Short mmCIF file of C-alpha atoms in Angstrom, two decimals:
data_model
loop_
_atom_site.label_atom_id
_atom_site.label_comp_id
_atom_site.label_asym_id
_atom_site.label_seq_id
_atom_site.Cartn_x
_atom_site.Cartn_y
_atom_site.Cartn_z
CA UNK A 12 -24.83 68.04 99.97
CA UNK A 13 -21.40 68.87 101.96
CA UNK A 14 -19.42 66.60 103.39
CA UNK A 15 -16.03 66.30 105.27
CA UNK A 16 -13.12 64.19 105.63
CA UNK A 17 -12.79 62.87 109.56
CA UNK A 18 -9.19 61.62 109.74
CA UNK A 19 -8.32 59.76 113.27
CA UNK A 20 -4.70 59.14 114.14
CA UNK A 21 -3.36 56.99 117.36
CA UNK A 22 0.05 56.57 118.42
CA UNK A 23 1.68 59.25 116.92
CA UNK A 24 5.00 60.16 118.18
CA UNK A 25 6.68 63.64 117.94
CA UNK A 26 7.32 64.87 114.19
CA UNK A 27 4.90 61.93 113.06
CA UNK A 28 2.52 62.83 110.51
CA UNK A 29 -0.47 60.92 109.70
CA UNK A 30 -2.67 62.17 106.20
CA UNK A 31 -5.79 60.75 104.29
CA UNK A 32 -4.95 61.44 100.27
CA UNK A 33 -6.10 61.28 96.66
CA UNK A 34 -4.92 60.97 93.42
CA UNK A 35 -6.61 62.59 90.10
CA UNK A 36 -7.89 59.45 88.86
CA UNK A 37 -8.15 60.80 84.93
CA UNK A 38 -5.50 63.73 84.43
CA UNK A 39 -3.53 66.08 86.96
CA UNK A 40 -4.69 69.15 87.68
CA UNK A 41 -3.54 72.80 86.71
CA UNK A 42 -4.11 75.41 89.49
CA UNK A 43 -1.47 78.07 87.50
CA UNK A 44 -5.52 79.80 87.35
CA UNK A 45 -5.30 80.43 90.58
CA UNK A 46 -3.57 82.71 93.05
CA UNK A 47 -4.91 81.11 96.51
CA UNK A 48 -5.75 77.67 98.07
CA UNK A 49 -8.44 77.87 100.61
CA UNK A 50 -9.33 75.17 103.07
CA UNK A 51 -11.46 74.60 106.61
CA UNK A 52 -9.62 72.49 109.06
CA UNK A 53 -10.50 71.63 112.94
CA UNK A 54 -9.20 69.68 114.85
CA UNK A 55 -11.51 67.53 118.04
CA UNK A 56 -9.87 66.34 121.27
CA UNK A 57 -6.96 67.19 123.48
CA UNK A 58 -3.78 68.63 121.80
CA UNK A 59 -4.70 71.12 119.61
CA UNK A 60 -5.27 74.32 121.92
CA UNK A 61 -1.95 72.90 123.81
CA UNK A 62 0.15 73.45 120.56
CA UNK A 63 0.93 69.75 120.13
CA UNK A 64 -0.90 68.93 116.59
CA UNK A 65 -1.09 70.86 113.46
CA UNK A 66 -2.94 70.62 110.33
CA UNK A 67 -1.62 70.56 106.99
CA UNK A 68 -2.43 70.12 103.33
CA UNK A 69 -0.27 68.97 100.75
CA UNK A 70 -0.23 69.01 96.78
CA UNK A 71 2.31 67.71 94.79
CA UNK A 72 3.48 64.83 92.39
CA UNK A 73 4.00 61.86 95.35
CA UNK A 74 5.13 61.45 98.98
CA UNK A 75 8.00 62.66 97.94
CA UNK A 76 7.59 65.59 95.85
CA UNK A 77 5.09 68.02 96.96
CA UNK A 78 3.90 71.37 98.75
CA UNK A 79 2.80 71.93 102.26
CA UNK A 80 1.65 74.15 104.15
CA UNK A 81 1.15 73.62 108.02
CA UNK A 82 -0.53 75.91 110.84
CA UNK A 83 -2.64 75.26 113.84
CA UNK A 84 -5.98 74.18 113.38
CA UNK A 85 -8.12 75.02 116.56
CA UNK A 86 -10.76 72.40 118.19
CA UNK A 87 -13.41 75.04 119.31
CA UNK A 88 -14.51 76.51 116.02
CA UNK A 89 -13.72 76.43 112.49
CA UNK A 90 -12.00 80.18 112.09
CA UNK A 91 -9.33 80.83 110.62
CA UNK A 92 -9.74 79.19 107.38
CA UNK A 93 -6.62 78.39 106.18
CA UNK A 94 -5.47 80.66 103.01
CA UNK A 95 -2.34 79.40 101.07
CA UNK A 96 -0.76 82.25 99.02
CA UNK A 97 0.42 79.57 96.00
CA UNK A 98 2.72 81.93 94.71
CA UNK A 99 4.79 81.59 97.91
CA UNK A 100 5.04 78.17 97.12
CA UNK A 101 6.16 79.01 93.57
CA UNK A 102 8.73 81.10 94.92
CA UNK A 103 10.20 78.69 96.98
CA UNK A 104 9.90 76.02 93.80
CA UNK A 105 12.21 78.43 91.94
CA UNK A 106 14.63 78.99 94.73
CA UNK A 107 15.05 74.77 94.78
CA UNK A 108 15.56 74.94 91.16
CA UNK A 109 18.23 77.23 90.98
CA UNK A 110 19.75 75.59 93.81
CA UNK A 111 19.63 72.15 92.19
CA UNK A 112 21.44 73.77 88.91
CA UNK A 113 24.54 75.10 90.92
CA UNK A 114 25.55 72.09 93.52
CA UNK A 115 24.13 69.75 95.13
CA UNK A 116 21.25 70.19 98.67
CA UNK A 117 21.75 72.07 100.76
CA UNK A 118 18.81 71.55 103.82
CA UNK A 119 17.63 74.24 105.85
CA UNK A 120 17.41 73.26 109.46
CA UNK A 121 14.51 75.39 110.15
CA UNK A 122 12.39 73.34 108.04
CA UNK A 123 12.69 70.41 110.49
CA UNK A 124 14.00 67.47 107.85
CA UNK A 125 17.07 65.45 108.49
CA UNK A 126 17.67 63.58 105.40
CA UNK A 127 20.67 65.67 103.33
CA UNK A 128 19.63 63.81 99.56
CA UNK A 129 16.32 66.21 99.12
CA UNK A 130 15.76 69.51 98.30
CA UNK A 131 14.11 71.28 100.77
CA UNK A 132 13.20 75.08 100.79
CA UNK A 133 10.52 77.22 103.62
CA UNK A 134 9.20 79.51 104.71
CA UNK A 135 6.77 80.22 108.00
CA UNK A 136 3.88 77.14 107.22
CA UNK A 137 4.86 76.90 103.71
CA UNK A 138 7.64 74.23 102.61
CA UNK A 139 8.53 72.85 99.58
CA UNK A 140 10.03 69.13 99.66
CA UNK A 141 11.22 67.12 96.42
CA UNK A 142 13.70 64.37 96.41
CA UNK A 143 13.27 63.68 92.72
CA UNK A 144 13.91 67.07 91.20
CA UNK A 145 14.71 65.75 87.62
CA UNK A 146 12.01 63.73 87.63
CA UNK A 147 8.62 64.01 89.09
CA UNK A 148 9.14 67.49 91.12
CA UNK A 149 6.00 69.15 92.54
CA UNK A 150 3.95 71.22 89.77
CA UNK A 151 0.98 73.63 90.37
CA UNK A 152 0.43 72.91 86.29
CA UNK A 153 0.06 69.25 86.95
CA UNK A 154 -1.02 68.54 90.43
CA UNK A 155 -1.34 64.63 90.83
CA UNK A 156 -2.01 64.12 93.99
CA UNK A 157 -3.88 65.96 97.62
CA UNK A 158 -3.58 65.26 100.68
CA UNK A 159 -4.59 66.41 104.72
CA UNK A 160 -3.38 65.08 107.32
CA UNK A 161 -2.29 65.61 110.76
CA UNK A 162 1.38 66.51 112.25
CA UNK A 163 2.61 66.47 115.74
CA UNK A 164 5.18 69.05 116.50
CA UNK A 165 4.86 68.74 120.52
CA UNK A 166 4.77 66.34 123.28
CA UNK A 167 3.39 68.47 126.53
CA UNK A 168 0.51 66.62 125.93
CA UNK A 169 -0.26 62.51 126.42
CA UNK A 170 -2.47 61.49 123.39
CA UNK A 171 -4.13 57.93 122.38
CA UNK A 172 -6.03 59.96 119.20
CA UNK A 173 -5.80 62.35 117.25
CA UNK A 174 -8.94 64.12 115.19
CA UNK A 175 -9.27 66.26 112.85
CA UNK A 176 -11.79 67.28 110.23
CA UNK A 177 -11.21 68.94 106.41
CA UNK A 178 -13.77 70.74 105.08
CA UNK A 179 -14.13 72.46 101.24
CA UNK A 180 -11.00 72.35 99.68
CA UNK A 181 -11.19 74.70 96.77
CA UNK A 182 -9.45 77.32 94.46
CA UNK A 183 -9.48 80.89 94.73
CA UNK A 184 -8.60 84.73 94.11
CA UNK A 185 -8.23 83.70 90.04
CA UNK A 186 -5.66 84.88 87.78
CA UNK A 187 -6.96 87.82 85.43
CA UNK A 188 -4.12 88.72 82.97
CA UNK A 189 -4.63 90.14 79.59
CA UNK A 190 -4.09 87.95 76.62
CA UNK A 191 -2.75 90.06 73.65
CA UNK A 192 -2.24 88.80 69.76
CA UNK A 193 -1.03 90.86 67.09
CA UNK A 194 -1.24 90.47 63.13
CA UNK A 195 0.23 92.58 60.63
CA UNK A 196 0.58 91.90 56.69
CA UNK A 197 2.07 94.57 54.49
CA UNK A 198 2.93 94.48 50.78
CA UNK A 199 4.93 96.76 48.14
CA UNK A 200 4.79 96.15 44.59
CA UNK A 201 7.24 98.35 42.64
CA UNK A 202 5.32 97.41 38.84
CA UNK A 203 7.58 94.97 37.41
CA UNK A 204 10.59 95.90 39.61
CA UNK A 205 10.40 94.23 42.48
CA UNK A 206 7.78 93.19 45.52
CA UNK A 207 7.87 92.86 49.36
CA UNK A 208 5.85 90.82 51.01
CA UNK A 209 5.94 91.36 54.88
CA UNK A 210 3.98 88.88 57.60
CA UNK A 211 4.13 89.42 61.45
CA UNK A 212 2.33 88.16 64.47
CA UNK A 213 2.72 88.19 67.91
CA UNK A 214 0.79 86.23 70.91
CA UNK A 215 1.33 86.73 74.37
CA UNK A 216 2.06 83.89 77.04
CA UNK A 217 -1.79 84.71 78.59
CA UNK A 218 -3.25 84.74 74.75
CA UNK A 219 -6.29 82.38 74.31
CA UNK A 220 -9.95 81.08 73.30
CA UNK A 221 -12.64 80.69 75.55
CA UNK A 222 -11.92 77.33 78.07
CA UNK A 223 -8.38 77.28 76.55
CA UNK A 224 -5.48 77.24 79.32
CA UNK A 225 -2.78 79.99 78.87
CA UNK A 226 0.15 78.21 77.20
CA UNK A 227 2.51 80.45 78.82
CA UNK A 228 4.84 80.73 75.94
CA UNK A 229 4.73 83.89 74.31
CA UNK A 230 5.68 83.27 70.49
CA UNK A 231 6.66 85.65 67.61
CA UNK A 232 7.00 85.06 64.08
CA UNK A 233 8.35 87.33 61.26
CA UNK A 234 7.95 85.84 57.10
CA UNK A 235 9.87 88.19 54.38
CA UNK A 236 9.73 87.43 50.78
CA UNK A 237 10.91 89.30 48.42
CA UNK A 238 11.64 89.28 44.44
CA UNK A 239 13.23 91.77 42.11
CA UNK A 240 14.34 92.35 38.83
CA UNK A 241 18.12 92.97 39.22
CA UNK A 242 18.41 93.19 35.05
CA UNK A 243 16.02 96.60 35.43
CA UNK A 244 18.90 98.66 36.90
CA UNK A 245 21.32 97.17 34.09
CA UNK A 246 21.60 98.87 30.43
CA UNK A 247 19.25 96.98 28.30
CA UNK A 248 21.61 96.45 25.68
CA UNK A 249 22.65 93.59 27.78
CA UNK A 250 19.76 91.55 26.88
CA UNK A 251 19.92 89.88 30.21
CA UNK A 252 17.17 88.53 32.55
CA UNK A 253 18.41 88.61 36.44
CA UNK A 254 15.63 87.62 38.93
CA UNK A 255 16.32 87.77 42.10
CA UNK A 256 14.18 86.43 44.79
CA UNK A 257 14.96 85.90 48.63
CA UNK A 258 12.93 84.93 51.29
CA UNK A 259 13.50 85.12 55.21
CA UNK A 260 11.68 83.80 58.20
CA UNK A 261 12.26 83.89 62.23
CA UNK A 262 10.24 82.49 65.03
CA UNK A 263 10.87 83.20 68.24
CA UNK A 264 9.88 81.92 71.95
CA UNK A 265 9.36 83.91 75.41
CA UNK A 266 8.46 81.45 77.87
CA UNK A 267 7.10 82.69 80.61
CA UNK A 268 7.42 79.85 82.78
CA UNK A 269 10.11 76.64 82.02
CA UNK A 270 8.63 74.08 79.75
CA UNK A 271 5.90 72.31 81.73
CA UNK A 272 6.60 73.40 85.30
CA UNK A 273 5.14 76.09 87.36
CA UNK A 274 9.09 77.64 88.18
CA UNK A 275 9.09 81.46 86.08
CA UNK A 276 12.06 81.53 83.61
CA UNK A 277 13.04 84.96 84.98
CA UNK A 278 13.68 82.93 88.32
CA UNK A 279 16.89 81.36 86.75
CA UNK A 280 19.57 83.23 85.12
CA UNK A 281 20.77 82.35 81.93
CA UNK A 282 17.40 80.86 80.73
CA UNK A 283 17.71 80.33 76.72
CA UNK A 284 14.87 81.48 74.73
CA UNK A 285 14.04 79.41 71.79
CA UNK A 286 14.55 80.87 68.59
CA UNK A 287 14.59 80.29 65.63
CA UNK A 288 15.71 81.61 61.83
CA UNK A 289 16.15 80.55 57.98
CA UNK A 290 17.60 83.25 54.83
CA UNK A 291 17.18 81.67 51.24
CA UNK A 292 18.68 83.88 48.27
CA UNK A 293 18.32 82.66 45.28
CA UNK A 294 20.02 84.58 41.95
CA UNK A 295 19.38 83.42 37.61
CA UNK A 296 20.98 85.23 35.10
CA UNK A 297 20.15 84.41 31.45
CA UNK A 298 19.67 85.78 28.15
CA UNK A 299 16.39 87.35 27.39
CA UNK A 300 17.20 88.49 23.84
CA UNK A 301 18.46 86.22 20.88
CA UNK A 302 21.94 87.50 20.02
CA UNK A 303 22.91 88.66 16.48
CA UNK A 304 25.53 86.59 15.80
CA UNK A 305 26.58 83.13 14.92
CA UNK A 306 29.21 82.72 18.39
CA UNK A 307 26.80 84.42 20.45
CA UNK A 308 23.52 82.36 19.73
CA UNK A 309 25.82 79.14 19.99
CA UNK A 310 27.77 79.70 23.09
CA UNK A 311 25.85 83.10 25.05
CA UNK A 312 22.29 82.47 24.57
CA UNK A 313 21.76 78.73 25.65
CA UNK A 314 23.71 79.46 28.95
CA UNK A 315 22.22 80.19 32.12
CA UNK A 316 23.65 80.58 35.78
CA UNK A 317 22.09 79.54 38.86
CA UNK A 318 23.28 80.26 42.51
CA UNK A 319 21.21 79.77 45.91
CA UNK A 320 22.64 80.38 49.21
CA UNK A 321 20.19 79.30 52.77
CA UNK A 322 21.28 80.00 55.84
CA UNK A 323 19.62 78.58 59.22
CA UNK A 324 19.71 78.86 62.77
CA UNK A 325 18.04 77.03 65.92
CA UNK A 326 18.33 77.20 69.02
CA UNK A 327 16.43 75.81 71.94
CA UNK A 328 16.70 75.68 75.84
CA UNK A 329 19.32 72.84 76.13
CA UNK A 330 20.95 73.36 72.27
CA UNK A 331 22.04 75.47 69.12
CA UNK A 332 21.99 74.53 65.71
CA UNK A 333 23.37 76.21 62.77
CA UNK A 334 23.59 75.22 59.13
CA UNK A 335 24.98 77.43 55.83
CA UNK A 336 24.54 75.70 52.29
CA UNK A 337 25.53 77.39 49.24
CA UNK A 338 25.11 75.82 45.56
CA UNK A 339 26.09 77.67 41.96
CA UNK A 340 25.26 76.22 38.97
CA UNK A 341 25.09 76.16 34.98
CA UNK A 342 22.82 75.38 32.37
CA UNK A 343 23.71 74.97 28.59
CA UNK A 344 20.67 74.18 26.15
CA UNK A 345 21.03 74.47 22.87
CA UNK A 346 17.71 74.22 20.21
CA UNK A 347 18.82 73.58 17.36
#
């Protein structure tokens, strides 16, 4: 059941390139699984042994935004098989991205491309090209498009055709990277004191279920509530009822890679980490005993204070957030 790809090129010039390509019909494709790219090329006809052609393959977002990597491909037998290391392309992916943050492109001219409005980063057969970097750059987590194709890099030789044949394209050398979660609940009750309640846990960017993709976002989230009885370390003569009960929360986010690219955040300095945080203390005081007297069960009794204070705090890759709202009130009910 194999079969191969027989691509046939005439009248290419020097630096030409001529490729046979297909797009993911239903959804792109995420190869972040995978540490290699393996691929049979071979080329057929004059050319190739002479240096003049080479093969390539290519994954990326368009014709303008993708990965390459180029090498010969011999005519007389099928060895080598090409082996792409992807994480050399992710490395160059990062490099354009923190280029693209501090100025504007700077082209190598070692990676053979004139035109001074793309980004362009290599490195021996491997190049990365993207002219829209804000918009559709090339993505190992969402690969849209593949393509093989030929390239001439010489003239010593005169040539009406060009072959070349692609055989089993496929992933390999998979990713095998411990996924870790953590849980922890803990609770104190001090009788009728006070209480802490205490709620922690803790997944790792690799954590998952069975046929889940890592999400590569490792999370963290801390829940306190708390209540106490602020009227127990008062005499009791004071007849006074003082709950106190305050609550406190905090999520936090260490993305391993930026948000829906294949570029590691500890590529680019100054990389925000999401967090995020909310404090709500809220204080009553009011009688618990009937007073004695005629001024005190008129004015003392139906009285009752109120104050709440909440604090929050965001903060995301591109923004920070804070807000502080206090409120105080009081109550006067009187039964007759």
């Amino acid at each position: 059941n194999e079969k191969s790809l027989r691509l046939i090129a005439r009248g290419l010039e020097v630096g030409d390139r001529a490729e046979a390509y297909l797009r993911f019909p239903v959804a792109p494709q995420n190869a972040l699984g995978y540490r290699q790219l393996r691929v049979w090329m071979r080329g057929r006809g004059p050319g190739w042994e002479e240096g003049d052609l080479q093969a390539f393959i290519k994954a990326g977002s368009d014709d303008r935004n993708f990965y390459m990597y180029r090498a010969p491909a011999r005519s007389s037998t099928w060895e080598p098989e090409f082996v792409v290391d992807l994480e050399v392309w992710r490395r160059l992916r990062a490099r354009l991205e923190a280029e693209r943050l501090t100025g504007p492109p700077v082209v190598d001219p070692a990676c053979g491309v004139a035109d001074p409005g793309v980004y362009v980063a290599c490195e021996g057969p491997y190049l990365v090209y993207t002219a829209d970097p804000g918009v559709n750059p090339p993505n190992l987590a969402a690969i849209q498009e593949i393509s093989a194709g030929i390239y001439r890099s010489g003239g010593a030789v005169v040539l009406t055709e060009a072959e070349l044949w692609v055989d089993d394209i496929r992933l390999g050398n998979p990713v095998s990277e411990l996924g870790t979660a953590l849980s922890l609940d803990a609770r104190l009750v001090a009788s009728d004191v006070g209480n802490v309640s205490v709620s922690f846990v803790q997944e790792n960017g690799q954590f998952r279920q069975i046929n889940q993709d890592p999400t590569y976002r490792g999370t963290g989230t801390l829940q306190l509530s708390s209540g106490w009885q602020l009227d127990r370390f008062l005499p009791e003569g004071l007849g006074l009822s003082m709950p106190l009960n305050i609550t406190y929360s905090r999520a936090a986010v260490n993305p391993e890679l930026l948000t829906g690219t294949d570029v590691p955040s500890d590529a680019l300095s100054g990389v925000r980490r999401p967090s995020s945080s909310s404090q709500n203390y809220n204080l009553t005081i009011r009688r618990s005993r009937k007073g004695t007297g005629f001024l005190t069960q008129a004015l003392v009794d139906p009285l009752s204070l109120r104050a709440s204070l909440v604090l929050g705090r965001v903060g995301t890759e591109f923004s920070s957030a804070s807000s502080d709202a206090h409120a105080v009130a009081a109550n006067y009910n009187l039964q007759m």
